[in-house]
Protein backbone atom coordinates (compact mmCIF):
# COMPACT_ATOMS: atom_id res chain seq x y z
CA UNK A 1 0.00 0.00 0.00
CA UNK A 2 1.32 3.43 -0.94
CA UNK A 3 1.36 6.19 1.66
CA UNK A 4 1.22 9.90 0.88
CA UNK A 5 2.84 12.20 3.45
CA UNK A 6 4.02 15.82 3.67
CA UNK A 7 6.60 17.15 6.15
CA UNK A 8 4.82 20.51 6.05
CA UNK A 9 2.46 19.19 8.73
CA UNK A 10 5.21 19.97 11.25
CA UNK A 11 4.60 23.71 10.89
CA UNK A 12 1.40 23.26 12.88
CA UNK A 13 3.15 22.94 16.23
CA UNK A 14 3.26 24.55 19.64
CA UNK A 15 -0.39 25.59 19.48
CA UNK A 16 -2.86 25.47 22.37
CA UNK A 17 -6.48 24.42 22.76
CA UNK A 18 -9.34 25.08 25.16
CA UNK A 19 -10.48 21.80 26.74
CA UNK A 20 -11.92 20.74 30.10
CA UNK A 21 -11.79 24.25 31.54
CA UNK A 22 -8.15 24.91 30.69
CA UNK A 23 -6.00 26.23 27.86
CA UNK A 24 -3.40 23.51 27.33
CA UNK A 25 -0.92 22.37 24.65
CA UNK A 26 -2.90 20.70 21.89
CA UNK A 27 -3.12 16.90 22.06
CA UNK A 28 -3.01 16.90 18.25
CA UNK A 29 0.74 17.40 17.68
CA UNK A 30 3.43 16.66 15.07
CA UNK A 31 4.74 13.54 16.80
CA UNK A 32 1.49 11.75 15.90
CA UNK A 33 2.26 11.82 12.18
CA UNK A 34 5.93 11.05 12.72
CA UNK A 35 5.15 7.94 14.78
CA UNK A 36 2.78 6.72 12.07
CA UNK A 37 5.30 7.40 9.30
CA UNK A 38 8.02 5.56 11.24
CA UNK A 39 5.72 2.56 11.65
CA UNK A 40 4.87 2.57 7.93
CA UNK A 41 8.60 2.39 7.27
CA UNK A 42 9.42 -0.26 9.87
CA UNK A 43 6.56 -2.48 8.70
CA UNK A 44 7.58 -1.99 5.06
CA UNK A 45 3.99 -1.18 4.17
CA UNK A 46 5.06 0.33 0.87
CA UNK A 47 6.56 3.48 -0.64
CA UNK A 48 5.98 6.87 0.95
CA UNK A 49 5.22 9.51 -1.66
CA UNK A 50 5.09 13.31 -1.49
CA UNK A 51 1.81 14.97 -2.39
CA UNK A 52 1.16 16.80 -5.61
CA UNK A 53 0.07 20.42 -5.26
CA UNK A 54 -3.63 21.04 -5.89
CA UNK A 55 -5.68 24.18 -6.14
CA UNK A 56 -8.56 24.67 -3.73
CA UNK A 57 -11.35 23.91 -6.19
CA UNK A 58 -12.05 20.51 -4.64
CA UNK A 59 -12.25 22.06 -1.16
CA UNK A 60 -14.88 24.51 -2.42
CA UNK A 61 -17.02 21.57 -3.53
CA UNK A 62 -17.71 20.61 0.10
CA UNK A 63 -16.95 23.84 1.97
CA UNK A 64 -18.21 27.35 1.33
CA UNK A 65 -15.83 29.60 -0.57
CA UNK A 66 -16.02 32.18 2.23
CA UNK A 67 -14.77 29.64 4.76
CA UNK A 68 -11.95 28.39 2.53
CA UNK A 69 -10.92 31.98 1.76
CA UNK A 70 -10.80 32.74 5.50
CA UNK A 71 -8.38 29.99 6.52
CA UNK A 72 -5.17 31.38 4.96
CA UNK A 73 -5.91 34.83 6.39
CA UNK A 74 -6.14 33.81 10.05
CA UNK A 75 -2.51 34.10 11.04
CA UNK A 76 -1.84 37.35 9.10
CA UNK A 77 -4.93 38.91 10.70
CA UNK A 78 -3.90 37.63 14.14
CA UNK A 79 -0.41 39.09 13.75
CA UNK A 80 -1.80 42.36 12.42
CA UNK A 81 -3.91 42.66 15.57
CA UNK A 82 -0.70 42.58 17.62
CA UNK A 83 -1.02 39.07 19.04
CA UNK A 84 1.35 36.13 19.18
CA UNK A 85 0.81 32.61 20.52
CA UNK A 86 -2.19 30.55 19.41
CA UNK A 87 -5.05 32.22 17.58
CA UNK A 88 -8.12 30.95 19.45
CA UNK A 89 -11.78 32.03 19.49
CA UNK A 90 -13.48 32.98 22.73
CA UNK A 91 -17.01 33.80 21.60
CA UNK A 92 -19.47 32.05 19.30
CA UNK A 93 -22.87 32.90 17.78
CA UNK A 94 -25.47 30.60 19.31
CA UNK A 95 -29.22 30.40 19.83
CA UNK A 96 -30.75 33.88 20.08
CA UNK A 97 -27.69 35.57 18.54
CA UNK A 98 -27.09 36.52 14.93
CA UNK A 99 -25.00 34.14 12.86
CA UNK A 100 -25.91 35.59 9.49
CA UNK A 101 -23.71 38.70 9.61
CA UNK A 102 -20.02 38.11 8.99
CA UNK A 103 -18.01 40.23 11.45
CA UNK A 104 -14.70 41.98 10.79
CA UNK A 105 -12.64 41.42 13.96
CA UNK A 106 -10.32 38.40 13.86
CA UNK A 107 -11.57 37.39 17.32
CA UNK A 108 -15.14 37.37 16.08
CA UNK A 109 -14.25 35.69 12.79
CA UNK A 110 -12.57 32.82 14.64
CA UNK A 111 -15.82 32.22 16.53
CA UNK A 112 -17.97 32.75 13.45
CA UNK A 113 -16.15 29.96 11.59
CA UNK A 114 -15.72 27.44 14.43
CA UNK A 115 -17.75 25.41 16.90
CA UNK A 116 -15.14 24.98 19.66
CA UNK A 117 -11.74 26.09 20.94
CA UNK A 118 -9.85 23.14 19.49
CA UNK A 119 -8.80 24.43 16.07
CA UNK A 120 -6.15 27.02 16.86
CA UNK A 121 -3.64 28.61 14.51
CA UNK A 122 0.07 29.34 14.66
CA UNK A 123 2.29 30.68 11.89
CA UNK A 124 2.62 27.36 10.04
CA UNK A 125 -0.96 26.15 10.43
CA UNK A 126 -2.30 27.13 7.02
CA UNK A 127 0.62 25.47 5.22
CA UNK A 128 -0.06 22.30 7.22
CA UNK A 129 -3.80 22.43 6.41
CA UNK A 130 -3.07 22.85 2.72
CA UNK A 131 -0.50 20.03 2.71
CA UNK A 132 -2.99 17.70 4.45
CA UNK A 133 -5.54 18.48 1.75
CA UNK A 134 -2.92 17.84 -0.95
CA UNK A 135 -2.08 14.52 0.70
CA UNK A 136 -5.72 13.40 0.62
CA UNK A 137 -6.24 14.29 -3.04
CA UNK A 138 -2.96 12.73 -4.11
CA UNK A 139 -3.84 9.46 -2.36
CA UNK A 140 -7.35 9.57 -3.85
CA UNK A 141 -5.79 9.86 -7.30
CA UNK A 142 -3.77 6.70 -6.63
CA UNK A 143 -6.99 4.78 -5.95
CA UNK A 144 -8.70 6.32 -8.96
CA UNK A 145 -5.67 5.28 -11.00
CA UNK A 146 -6.09 1.61 -10.13
CA UNK A 147 -4.52 1.02 -6.72
CA UNK A 148 -6.78 -1.17 -4.59
CA UNK A 149 -5.92 1.03 -1.59
CA UNK A 150 -3.85 4.01 -0.49
CA UNK A 151 -3.11 5.74 2.81
CA UNK A 152 -3.40 9.52 3.14
CA UNK A 153 -1.30 10.29 6.22
CA UNK A 154 -3.13 13.56 6.80
CA UNK A 155 -2.27 16.00 9.54
CA UNK A 156 -4.16 18.01 10.68
CA UNK A 157 -7.18 15.71 10.53
CA UNK A 158 -10.49 16.74 9.00
CA UNK A 159 -13.71 14.95 9.95
CA UNK A 160 -14.98 17.57 12.44
CA UNK A 161 -14.83 20.34 9.82
CA UNK A 162 -18.19 21.17 8.25
CA UNK A 163 -19.19 23.19 5.23
CA UNK A 164 -18.46 26.49 6.99
CA UNK A 165 -16.89 25.62 10.32
CA UNK A 166 -13.71 24.22 11.86
CA UNK A 167 -13.20 22.54 15.23
CA UNK A 168 -11.80 19.48 16.96
CA UNK A 169 -8.33 20.00 15.40
CA UNK A 170 -9.96 19.97 11.93
CA UNK A 171 -10.01 22.70 9.28
CA UNK A 172 -10.61 21.17 5.81
CA UNK A 173 -12.55 17.91 5.78
CA UNK A 174 -10.10 15.72 3.88
CA UNK A 175 -12.33 12.63 3.77
CA UNK A 176 -15.28 14.66 2.49
CA UNK A 177 -13.07 16.34 -0.10
CA UNK A 178 -11.85 12.95 -1.31
CA UNK A 179 -15.36 11.49 -1.44
CA UNK A 180 -16.63 14.43 -3.47
CA UNK A 181 -13.57 14.23 -5.74
CA UNK A 182 -14.38 10.59 -6.49
CA UNK A 183 -17.93 11.64 -7.35
CA UNK A 184 -16.65 14.39 -9.61
CA UNK A 185 -14.39 11.84 -11.31
CA UNK A 186 -17.40 9.69 -12.17
CA UNK A 187 -18.11 7.44 -9.18
CA UNK A 188 -21.88 7.14 -8.88
CA UNK A 189 -21.83 6.26 -5.16
CA UNK A 190 -19.19 6.63 -2.46
CA UNK A 191 -19.26 5.44 1.15
CA UNK A 192 -17.44 7.08 4.06
CA UNK A 193 -16.80 4.73 6.98
CA UNK A 194 -15.69 6.72 10.03
CA UNK A 195 -14.12 4.57 12.75
CA UNK A 196 -12.72 7.41 14.85
CA UNK A 197 -13.79 7.49 18.51
CA UNK A 198 -15.38 10.93 18.05
CA UNK A 199 -18.36 11.42 15.76
CA UNK A 200 -17.50 12.87 12.35
CA UNK A 201 -19.96 15.71 12.75
CA UNK A 202 -18.51 17.74 9.90
CA UNK A 203 -18.78 14.86 7.44
CA UNK A 204 -22.37 14.20 8.49
CA UNK A 205 -23.30 17.88 8.10
CA UNK A 206 -21.78 18.11 4.61
CA UNK A 207 -23.57 15.08 3.15
CA UNK A 208 -26.72 14.90 5.30
CA UNK A 209 -29.16 15.75 2.51
CA UNK A 210 -27.49 13.67 -0.18
CA UNK A 211 -27.97 10.09 -1.29
CA UNK A 212 -24.84 9.79 -3.45
CA UNK A 213 -22.42 9.67 -0.48
CA UNK A 214 -23.27 7.24 2.31
CA UNK A 215 -21.87 8.19 5.75
CA UNK A 216 -21.45 5.58 8.51
CA UNK A 217 -20.10 6.70 11.90
CA UNK A 218 -18.97 4.51 14.86
CA UNK A 219 -18.35 6.71 17.89
CA UNK A 220 -18.86 7.70 21.50
CA UNK A 221 -22.43 8.50 22.48
CA UNK A 222 -23.01 12.27 22.04
CA UNK A 223 -25.12 12.34 25.21
CA UNK A 224 -21.84 12.13 27.13
CA UNK A 225 -19.03 12.55 24.57
CA UNK A 226 -17.61 15.26 22.32
CA UNK A 227 -18.68 16.70 19.92
CA UNK A 228 -22.02 16.33 21.79
CA UNK A 229 -24.39 18.03 19.35
CA UNK A 230 -24.51 15.47 16.51
CA UNK A 231 -24.18 11.71 16.30
CA UNK A 232 -27.46 10.34 17.67
CA UNK A 233 -28.91 7.17 16.19
CA UNK A 234 -32.05 8.95 14.97
CA UNK A 235 -30.03 11.17 12.61
CA UNK A 236 -30.74 9.26 9.40
CA UNK A 237 -30.32 11.93 6.74
CA UNK A 238 -32.83 14.34 5.22
CA UNK A 239 -34.54 14.69 1.87
CA UNK A 240 -32.58 12.82 -0.79
CA UNK A 241 -30.21 11.72 1.99
CA UNK A 242 -32.84 9.96 4.08
CA UNK A 243 -31.41 6.61 5.20
CA UNK A 244 -27.91 7.27 3.93
CA UNK A 245 -26.52 8.65 7.21
CA UNK A 246 -26.06 5.95 9.86
CA UNK A 247 -24.74 6.54 13.38
CA UNK A 248 -23.56 3.96 15.90
CA UNK A 249 -23.25 5.78 19.25
CA UNK A 250 -21.67 3.63 21.97
CA UNK A 251 -21.12 4.15 25.70
CA UNK A 252 -17.93 4.73 27.66
CA UNK A 253 -16.01 1.53 28.19
CA UNK A 254 -17.05 -0.14 24.92
CA UNK A 255 -14.81 -3.13 24.18
CA UNK A 256 -14.04 -4.99 20.98
CA UNK A 257 -17.06 -7.31 20.89
CA UNK A 258 -19.63 -4.52 21.08
CA UNK A 259 -17.65 -2.21 18.83
CA UNK A 260 -17.16 -4.96 16.28
CA UNK A 261 -20.89 -5.67 16.23
CA UNK A 262 -21.40 -2.08 15.09
CA UNK A 263 -18.65 -2.46 12.49
CA UNK A 264 -20.30 -5.61 11.14
CA UNK A 265 -23.64 -3.87 10.79
CA UNK A 266 -22.01 -0.85 9.16
CA UNK A 267 -20.17 -3.07 6.68
CA UNK A 268 -23.40 -4.88 5.83
CA UNK A 269 -25.14 -1.58 5.14
CA UNK A 270 -22.15 -0.39 3.13
CA UNK A 271 -22.17 -3.54 1.00
CA UNK A 272 -25.92 -3.17 0.39
CA UNK A 273 -25.37 0.41 -0.77
CA UNK A 274 -22.78 -0.92 -3.27
CA UNK A 275 -20.44 2.06 -3.57
CA UNK A 276 -17.69 2.16 -6.16
CA UNK A 277 -15.13 3.32 -3.61
CA UNK A 278 -14.82 3.50 0.18
CA UNK A 279 -13.20 6.35 2.12
CA UNK A 280 -12.22 5.31 5.65
CA UNK A 281 -11.85 8.08 8.21
CA UNK A 282 -9.17 6.25 10.15
CA UNK A 283 -9.11 7.29 13.78
CA UNK A 284 -7.43 5.02 16.33
CA UNK A 285 -8.44 6.96 19.43
CA UNK A 286 -10.69 4.00 20.25
CA UNK A 287 -7.55 2.59 21.90
CA UNK A 288 -7.77 1.72 25.60
CA UNK A 289 -4.86 4.04 26.52
CA UNK A 290 -5.93 7.06 24.50
CA UNK A 291 -5.73 10.15 26.76
CA UNK A 292 -8.92 11.86 25.56
CA UNK A 293 -11.15 8.88 24.71
CA UNK A 294 -13.10 6.25 26.61
CA UNK A 295 -13.30 3.05 24.55
CA UNK A 296 -11.27 -0.07 25.33
CA UNK A 297 -9.99 -1.49 22.05
CA UNK A 298 -6.59 -3.16 22.24
CA UNK A 299 -3.67 -3.13 19.82
CA UNK A 300 -4.55 -6.65 18.64
CA UNK A 301 -7.97 -5.41 17.50
CA UNK A 302 -6.77 -2.99 14.83
CA UNK A 303 -5.64 -5.54 12.21
CA UNK A 304 -9.10 -7.11 12.56
CA UNK A 305 -10.63 -3.80 11.46
CA UNK A 306 -8.47 -3.75 8.36
CA UNK A 307 -9.28 -7.35 7.49
CA UNK A 308 -13.02 -6.69 7.79
CA UNK A 309 -12.84 -3.65 5.53
CA UNK A 310 -10.81 -5.65 3.01
CA UNK A 311 -13.59 -8.27 2.86
CA UNK A 312 -15.78 -5.63 1.22
CA UNK A 313 -13.61 -6.08 -1.87
CA UNK A 314 -13.77 -2.40 -2.81
CA UNK A 315 -11.16 0.22 -3.71
CA UNK A 316 -10.38 1.90 -0.39
CA UNK A 317 -8.80 5.18 0.60
CA UNK A 318 -7.67 5.46 4.23
CA UNK A 319 -7.57 9.05 5.51
CA UNK A 320 -5.88 9.64 8.86
CA UNK A 321 -8.01 11.25 11.56
CA UNK A 322 -7.53 10.97 15.36
CA UNK A 323 -5.50 8.96 17.83
CA UNK A 324 -3.60 10.56 20.71
CA UNK A 325 -1.84 7.81 22.66
CA UNK A 326 1.21 8.98 20.80
CA UNK A 327 3.58 6.05 21.14
CA UNK A 328 0.89 3.55 20.15
CA UNK A 329 -0.79 5.60 17.45
CA UNK A 330 1.60 4.38 14.78
CA UNK A 331 1.30 0.74 15.78
CA UNK A 332 -2.50 0.86 15.80
CA UNK A 333 -3.00 2.90 12.63
CA UNK A 334 -0.60 0.79 10.63
CA UNK A 335 -2.15 -2.31 12.19
CA UNK A 336 -5.39 -1.47 10.37
CA UNK A 337 -3.48 -1.07 7.11
CA UNK A 338 -1.47 -4.29 7.42
CA UNK A 339 -4.68 -6.10 8.33
CA UNK A 340 -6.22 -4.80 5.12
CA UNK A 341 -3.15 -5.91 3.16
CA UNK A 342 -3.35 -9.41 4.69
CA UNK A 343 -6.86 -9.98 3.33
XYZ file of C-alpha atoms in Angstrom, residues 67-272:
206
model
C -14.767 29.638 4.761
C -11.948 28.392 2.532
C -10.918 31.976 1.762
C -10.803 32.739 5.497
C -8.384 29.985 6.520
C -5.173 31.376 4.963
C -5.913 34.829 6.393
C -6.141 33.808 10.052
C -2.511 34.096 11.039
C -1.844 37.345 9.104
C -4.931 38.909 10.701
C -3.902 37.634 14.142
C -0.406 39.087 13.754
C -1.800 42.362 12.419
C -3.907 42.656 15.565
C -0.700 42.581 17.621
C -1.021 39.071 19.041
C 1.355 36.126 19.184
C 0.812 32.606 20.517
C -2.194 30.550 19.410
C -5.053 32.221 17.577
C -8.123 30.952 19.451
C -11.778 32.028 19.488
C -13.478 32.976 22.732
C -17.006 33.803 21.596
C -19.475 32.051 19.302
C -22.868 32.897 17.777
C -25.466 30.602 19.315
C -29.220 30.404 19.828
C -30.747 33.876 20.080
C -27.690 35.572 18.539
C -27.094 36.517 14.926
C -24.998 34.141 12.858
C -25.907 35.594 9.490
C -23.714 38.704 9.609
C -20.018 38.111 8.990
C -18.006 40.225 11.454
C -14.701 41.976 10.791
C -12.641 41.418 13.958
C -10.319 38.401 13.857
C -11.569 37.387 17.317
C -15.145 37.366 16.081
C -14.251 35.689 12.794
C -12.568 32.820 14.638
C -15.818 32.220 16.526
C -17.970 32.750 13.445
C -16.147 29.961 11.590
C -15.725 27.439 14.427
C -17.749 25.413 16.901
C -15.144 24.979 19.656
C -11.739 26.086 20.937
C -9.850 23.135 19.489
C -8.800 24.433 16.074
C -6.149 27.024 16.856
C -3.637 28.613 14.512
C 0.070 29.344 14.657
C 2.289 30.681 11.889
C 2.621 27.361 10.040
C -0.956 26.154 10.425
C -2.302 27.127 7.020
C 0.615 25.468 5.221
C -0.058 22.299 7.221
C -3.798 22.429 6.413
C -3.070 22.849 2.716
C -0.500 20.033 2.709
C -2.987 17.696 4.448
C -5.540 18.478 1.753
C -2.921 17.842 -0.954
C -2.075 14.520 0.699
C -5.722 13.404 0.623
C -6.241 14.293 -3.036
C -2.961 12.726 -4.113
C -3.838 9.465 -2.359
C -7.346 9.570 -3.848
C -5.792 9.856 -7.303
C -3.771 6.699 -6.631
C -6.990 4.780 -5.951
C -8.697 6.321 -8.956
C -5.669 5.279 -11.003
C -6.086 1.606 -10.135
C -4.520 1.022 -6.719
C -6.782 -1.167 -4.590
C -5.924 1.026 -1.592
C -3.851 4.014 -0.486
C -3.108 5.741 2.806
C -3.403 9.518 3.139
C -1.297 10.295 6.224
C -3.131 13.564 6.803
C -2.270 15.997 9.544
C -4.155 18.007 10.677
C -7.182 15.711 10.530
C -10.492 16.744 9.003
C -13.713 14.953 9.954
C -14.980 17.569 12.444
C -14.832 20.344 9.816
C -18.186 21.174 8.250
C -19.192 23.188 5.233
C -18.456 26.494 6.985
C -16.885 25.619 10.323
C -13.712 24.222 11.863
C -13.205 22.541 15.228
C -11.798 19.483 16.958
C -8.327 20.000 15.403
C -9.962 19.966 11.931
C -10.008 22.704 9.279
C -10.607 21.174 5.815
C -12.547 17.910 5.779
C -10.096 15.716 3.882
C -12.326 12.627 3.770
C -15.280 14.657 2.486
C -13.072 16.342 -0.104
C -11.854 12.954 -1.310
C -15.359 11.491 -1.438
C -16.627 14.431 -3.468
C -13.575 14.229 -5.737
C -14.375 10.587 -6.485
C -17.933 11.639 -7.348
C -16.652 14.387 -9.614
C -14.394 11.839 -11.310
C -17.401 9.693 -12.169
C -18.111 7.444 -9.185
C -21.883 7.136 -8.876
C -21.828 6.256 -5.162
C -19.186 6.633 -2.457
C -19.258 5.445 1.154
C -17.443 7.077 4.064
C -16.802 4.726 6.985
C -15.693 6.722 10.029
C -14.117 4.566 12.746
C -12.723 7.415 14.851
C -13.785 7.490 18.513
C -15.375 10.928 18.048
C -18.356 11.421 15.761
C -17.498 12.873 12.354
C -19.958 15.714 12.753
C -18.512 17.741 9.896
C -18.776 14.857 7.445
C -22.367 14.204 8.490
C -23.297 17.875 8.095
C -21.781 18.105 4.612
C -23.575 15.080 3.148
C -26.715 14.898 5.302
C -29.158 15.750 2.509
C -27.485 13.666 -0.183
C -27.968 10.088 -1.287
C -24.835 9.793 -3.446
C -22.423 9.673 -0.481
C -23.270 7.243 2.315
C -21.870 8.194 5.747
C -21.452 5.585 8.510
C -20.097 6.697 11.904
C -18.971 4.506 14.856
C -18.350 6.714 17.886
C -18.855 7.698 21.503
C -22.434 8.505 22.481
C -23.014 12.274 22.044
C -25.118 12.342 25.206
C -21.838 12.129 27.125
C -19.028 12.553 24.574
C -17.608 15.261 22.322
C -18.683 16.704 19.917
C -22.016 16.327 21.787
C -24.386 18.035 19.346
C -24.512 15.469 16.512
C -24.184 11.715 16.304
C -27.464 10.342 17.668
C -28.905 7.165 16.191
C -32.052 8.952 14.971
C -30.033 11.174 12.607
C -30.735 9.264 9.402
C -30.319 11.932 6.737
C -32.828 14.342 5.222
C -34.542 14.692 1.872
C -32.581 12.821 -0.785
C -30.206 11.723 1.989
C -32.843 9.956 4.077
C -31.413 6.611 5.198
C -27.908 7.274 3.928
C -26.519 8.651 7.209
C -26.064 5.949 9.863
C -24.744 6.537 13.384
C -23.563 3.957 15.897
C -23.249 5.781 19.253
C -21.672 3.634 21.968
C -21.122 4.145 25.704
C -17.931 4.733 27.656
C -16.011 1.526 28.186
C -17.054 -0.139 24.920
C -14.812 -3.129 24.184
C -14.037 -4.992 20.979
C -17.061 -7.314 20.894
C -19.630 -4.525 21.083
C -17.648 -2.206 18.834
C -17.158 -4.964 16.283
C -20.894 -5.674 16.229
C -21.405 -2.077 15.088
C -18.650 -2.465 12.494
C -20.300 -5.614 11.140
C -23.642 -3.869 10.794
C -22.007 -0.852 9.157
C -20.167 -3.069 6.681
C -23.398 -4.880 5.828
C -25.135 -1.575 5.140
C -22.147 -0.388 3.128
C -22.172 -3.540 0.998
C -25.915 -3.169 0.389
